[in-house]
Amino acid sequence: MNDQTPDSATDIPALMQAMGQRARAAAADLAFASPEAKRRALEAAADIVTARLPDILAANAQDMAFGRDKGLSPAMLDRLELTEDRIAAITAGLRAVAAQDDPVGAVIAEWDRPNGLHIQRVRTPLGVVGVIYESRPNVTADAGALCLKSGNAVILRGGSESFHSSGILVEALRAGLHAADLPEDAIQLVPTRDRAAVRELLTMTDYVDVIVPRGGKGLVGLVQAEARVPVFAHLEGICHVYIDRAADPETALKVTLNAKTRRTGICGAAECLLIHRDVVDSIGQGVIRALLDAGVEVRGDATLQSIPGVTPAQEDDWGREFLDMIIAARVVEDIDAAIAHIRRYGSSHTESILTEDDAAAHRFFQRLDSAILMRNASTQFADGGEFGMGAEIGIATGKMHARGPVGAEQLTSFKYLVTGQGTTRP
Amino acid sequence: MNDQTPDSATDIPALMQAMGQRARAAAADLAFASPEAKRRALEAAADIVTARLPDILAANAQDMAFGRDKGLSPAMLDRLELTEDRIAAITAGLRAVAAQDDPVGAVIAEWDRPNGLHIQRVRTPLGVVGVIYESRPNVTADAGALCLKSGNAVILRGGSESFHSSGILVEALRAGLHAADLPEDAIQLVPTRDRAAVRELLTMTDYVDVIVPRGGKGLVGLVQAEARVPVFAHLEGICHVYIDRAADPETALKVTLNAKTRRTGICGAAECLLIHRDVVDSIGQGVIRALLDAGVEVRGDATLQSIPGVTPAQEDDWGREFLDMIIAARVVEDIDAAIAHIRRYGSSHTESILTEDDAAAHRFFQRLDSAILMRNASTQFADGGEFGMGAEIGIATGKMHARGPVGAEQLTSFKYLVTGQGTTRP
């Protein structure tokens, strides 16, 4: 955490500009830090988190008390809470990112020209990343680690509920940087709960290269509307599962159940089920009943309402992110109708086709353009860790620069290195 | 060209929104067009341009007459003029892009997860590209061809001077699309000279995914300031040549001369020469004299002013884009001073180090972060064609998404395709 812990009388724009300047300076050095130094910093941070376990639990207890006073819901308090196990998961995440290949300097492509020029395209950090998030303190560690790995400075702005927990995690990350002789200002936490700091962060185009918001639709929508710098984000995860005519019944049953019910509050949870008309009475019936038996409220179209327990879907149930034990379900004429429905109502996050037909899967993969398209797999796999990225700073549904789960590699840009032998252009 | 040729009474926002809608619809189809169909469209367009040579020359003559009436400079008129040779170069460019590998659908990366999931990252078009340019009609063909190749629809807004020339080239491109059974609205030209159309294009976030401005600092600055969609661009090309202590004298001489004098009006022309103090009296003197002999005005620092013919540099000559037979020149203490100068005054476009010392070149490549860094090669190679991209839609100096010369590949995004075997997440 920074030296200043200003009260409400502080000049927030000046404070944020100063943080931005420090971040920019740190980024210039971090850009060419050795892979070994960055790895050492992350390992040291993990050691320090482990050593300071009692302090972290005490800081988190303060945050939990504040959260209870504030009347946070049990679900929010659960996200906020740190336990020994959760802190162990944080250190494991830091070590996993430390062990990854360093993306900076990696040669993405290289080729020779007839005139003898050798051209390389190599990865380079983006610069300064701003991360705005809500209650979960582990985002502090994940985002800090991924930005450090990718050579970017980061300005973290956690939710006011996690103020003390995030503060102590940032102290550990900065101590890790210090231990590896890297600039501590590469990781900074906004030292105020004042919301004006968020507005400033979103518009500091001189000092911030990209903003990553992590949280609910309210937070992400605000960031997308007000940011004057690029944003990597998804507003909603309206994920679809399509049971094709050629679906395997067993796969359809277990994947649909998993996609809806494993965890309902995450962005990769399925919100809408589309069923090919030819298999409604066979596979469809079984899947819908299994969902109902699992306690899911199924809001179906006219055809599906004939199944006992299915309630009528309203027009606004299509394209709706329930984040709960509710699913919208509809019968479609064919795969093209499924694709058309997803194009109309989807949020370009994750969709899965359940089919044994290669041609159908190919059509689904080719004609849809969500960040993640799946075949015979649960939408709940939409996650950087599950993709093998060690962690993720967020999931992006835009098409500029980063897309899908954003790990260290997607936090880089590139530059061209061109080598000649006194080569001149005719 | 489109059916409408509205006069000033037209509702420009409505016109542009309608073009945007048509572009969006065309892009949805073009996204999964076969590589073969896109190649056929480009080849057909090249055939039609060749067949309509007399029409194109006649249309260009109209534009030239308009330009002369308007009092365009000889340099501007030269850029506007089409000759048989230049039209042959346009068709050669169309065929070169046709012959390239299709970027869409290319697998950028793929891997397997321990749970059996197979993950592919594949290229997908961006959507709709807006191109805003000045007098050169060949931009019409280059931009149209690269967008088509990359599966993007494009809305072209050429300078009013090239109105007829660009119009007939767009007719040829659209006829090529038609011949290949692809949506003609994938390539549209704004059918009005009204400047309100530019403002509308820059803010149509629902219909335009990225804007590429091609032209002078005035145009690019306006686009960067007013665009509400991402922009691929460079504002200026303030390119540096640094003659290191370990430079080869012959290389220093010929590369510096070429970098400055081959063509002075392009963004890759050198604007500033930095010379290591240890070689000022040996290599430096010779290079400066050769520049003076070639007719270049050399604006030097105090040390270099001792060379007869060198005029004194003013503070605002550093970081200045002359685009003329003028170069700023300065002696630096060492390579780090050269790097510091470039960081302070450069525009992140292209810089070249002339050295036989691998460690110096490595330091220059690592510690600078321009879009293009060169060693022992002329900055005039900063060009998509010279990089082997067939053509370029522009050169970008930002770090988001595209950087350096922007060819078909950089006009794509990606999506993840994930294949399981009924895989569920524990």
Tab-separated table of N, CA, C and O in Angstrom, chain B residues 27 96 113 116 228 262 265 267 294 324 332 355 378 401 415:
chain	number	residue	atom	x	y	z
B	27	ALA	N	-21.028	-8.017	-43.502
B	27	ALA	CA	-19.919	-8.572	-42.724
B	27	ALA	C	-20.290	-9.925	-42.132
B	27	ALA	O	-19.442	-10.833	-42.061
B	96	ALA	N	-1.829	-9.527	-55.691
B	96	ALA	CA	-0.921	-9.939	-54.602
B	96	ALA	C	-1.723	-10.281	-53.345
B	96	ALA	O	-1.450	-11.290	-52.679
B	113	ARG	N	-5.894	-29.961	-22.734
B	113	ARG	CA	-5.928	-29.868	-21.277
B	113	ARG	C	-5.941	-31.281	-20.689
B	113	ARG	O	-6.367	-32.222	-21.361
B	116	GLY	N	-8.895	-33.534	-21.136
B	116	GLY	CA	-9.280	-33.976	-22.474
B	116	GLY	C	-9.811	-32.873	-23.368
B	116	GLY	O	-10.016	-33.087	-24.562
B	228	ARG	N	-15.275	7.677	-31.665
B	228	ARG	CA	-15.811	6.962	-30.511
B	228	ARG	C	-15.636	5.457	-30.708
B	228	ARG	O	-16.131	4.657	-29.946
B	262	ARG	N	15.681	9.258	-49.703
B	262	ARG	CA	15.037	8.475	-50.763
B	262	ARG	C	13.679	9.077	-51.111
B	262	ARG	O	13.387	9.390	-52.262
B	265	GLY	N	8.737	12.662	-48.090
B	265	GLY	CA	7.351	12.939	-47.710
B	265	GLY	C	6.627	11.767	-47.074
B	265	GLY	O	5.439	11.861	-46.783
B	267	CYS	N	6.064	8.637	-44.101
B	267	CYS	CA	6.165	8.601	-42.636
B	267	CYS	C	7.414	7.877	-42.160
B	267	CYS	O	7.851	8.073	-41.033
B	294	ALA	N	24.049	16.282	-50.539
B	294	ALA	CA	22.830	15.792	-51.202
B	294	ALA	C	21.726	16.850	-51.196
B	294	ALA	O	20.634	16.612	-51.705
B	324	ASP	N	10.581	16.766	-45.382
B	324	ASP	CA	11.238	17.638	-46.357
B	324	ASP	C	12.741	17.339	-46.309
B	324	ASP	O	13.190	16.528	-45.498
B	332	VAL	N	25.321	12.551	-29.002
B	332	VAL	CA	24.898	11.993	-27.706
B	332	VAL	C	26.091	11.342	-27.005
B	332	VAL	O	27.020	10.853	-27.646
B	355	THR	N	25.021	-0.168	-36.038
B	355	THR	CA	26.085	-0.683	-35.170
B	355	THR	C	26.487	-2.094	-35.570
B	355	THR	O	25.667	-2.851	-36.101
B	378	SER	N	17.496	0.914	-43.399
B	378	SER	CA	16.894	2.227	-43.582
B	378	SER	C	15.472	2.273	-43.026
B	378	SER	O	14.671	1.362	-43.255
B	401	HIS	N	-4.120	-3.876	-30.134
B	401	HIS	CA	-4.546	-4.722	-31.244
B	401	HIS	C	-3.538	-4.738	-32.407
B	401	HIS	O	-2.813	-5.693	-32.566
B	415	LYS	N	-11.224	-16.155	-31.870
B	415	LYS	CA	-12.180	-16.763	-30.945
B	415	LYS	C	-11.618	-18.117	-30.531
B	415	LYS	O	-10.726	-18.649	-31.198
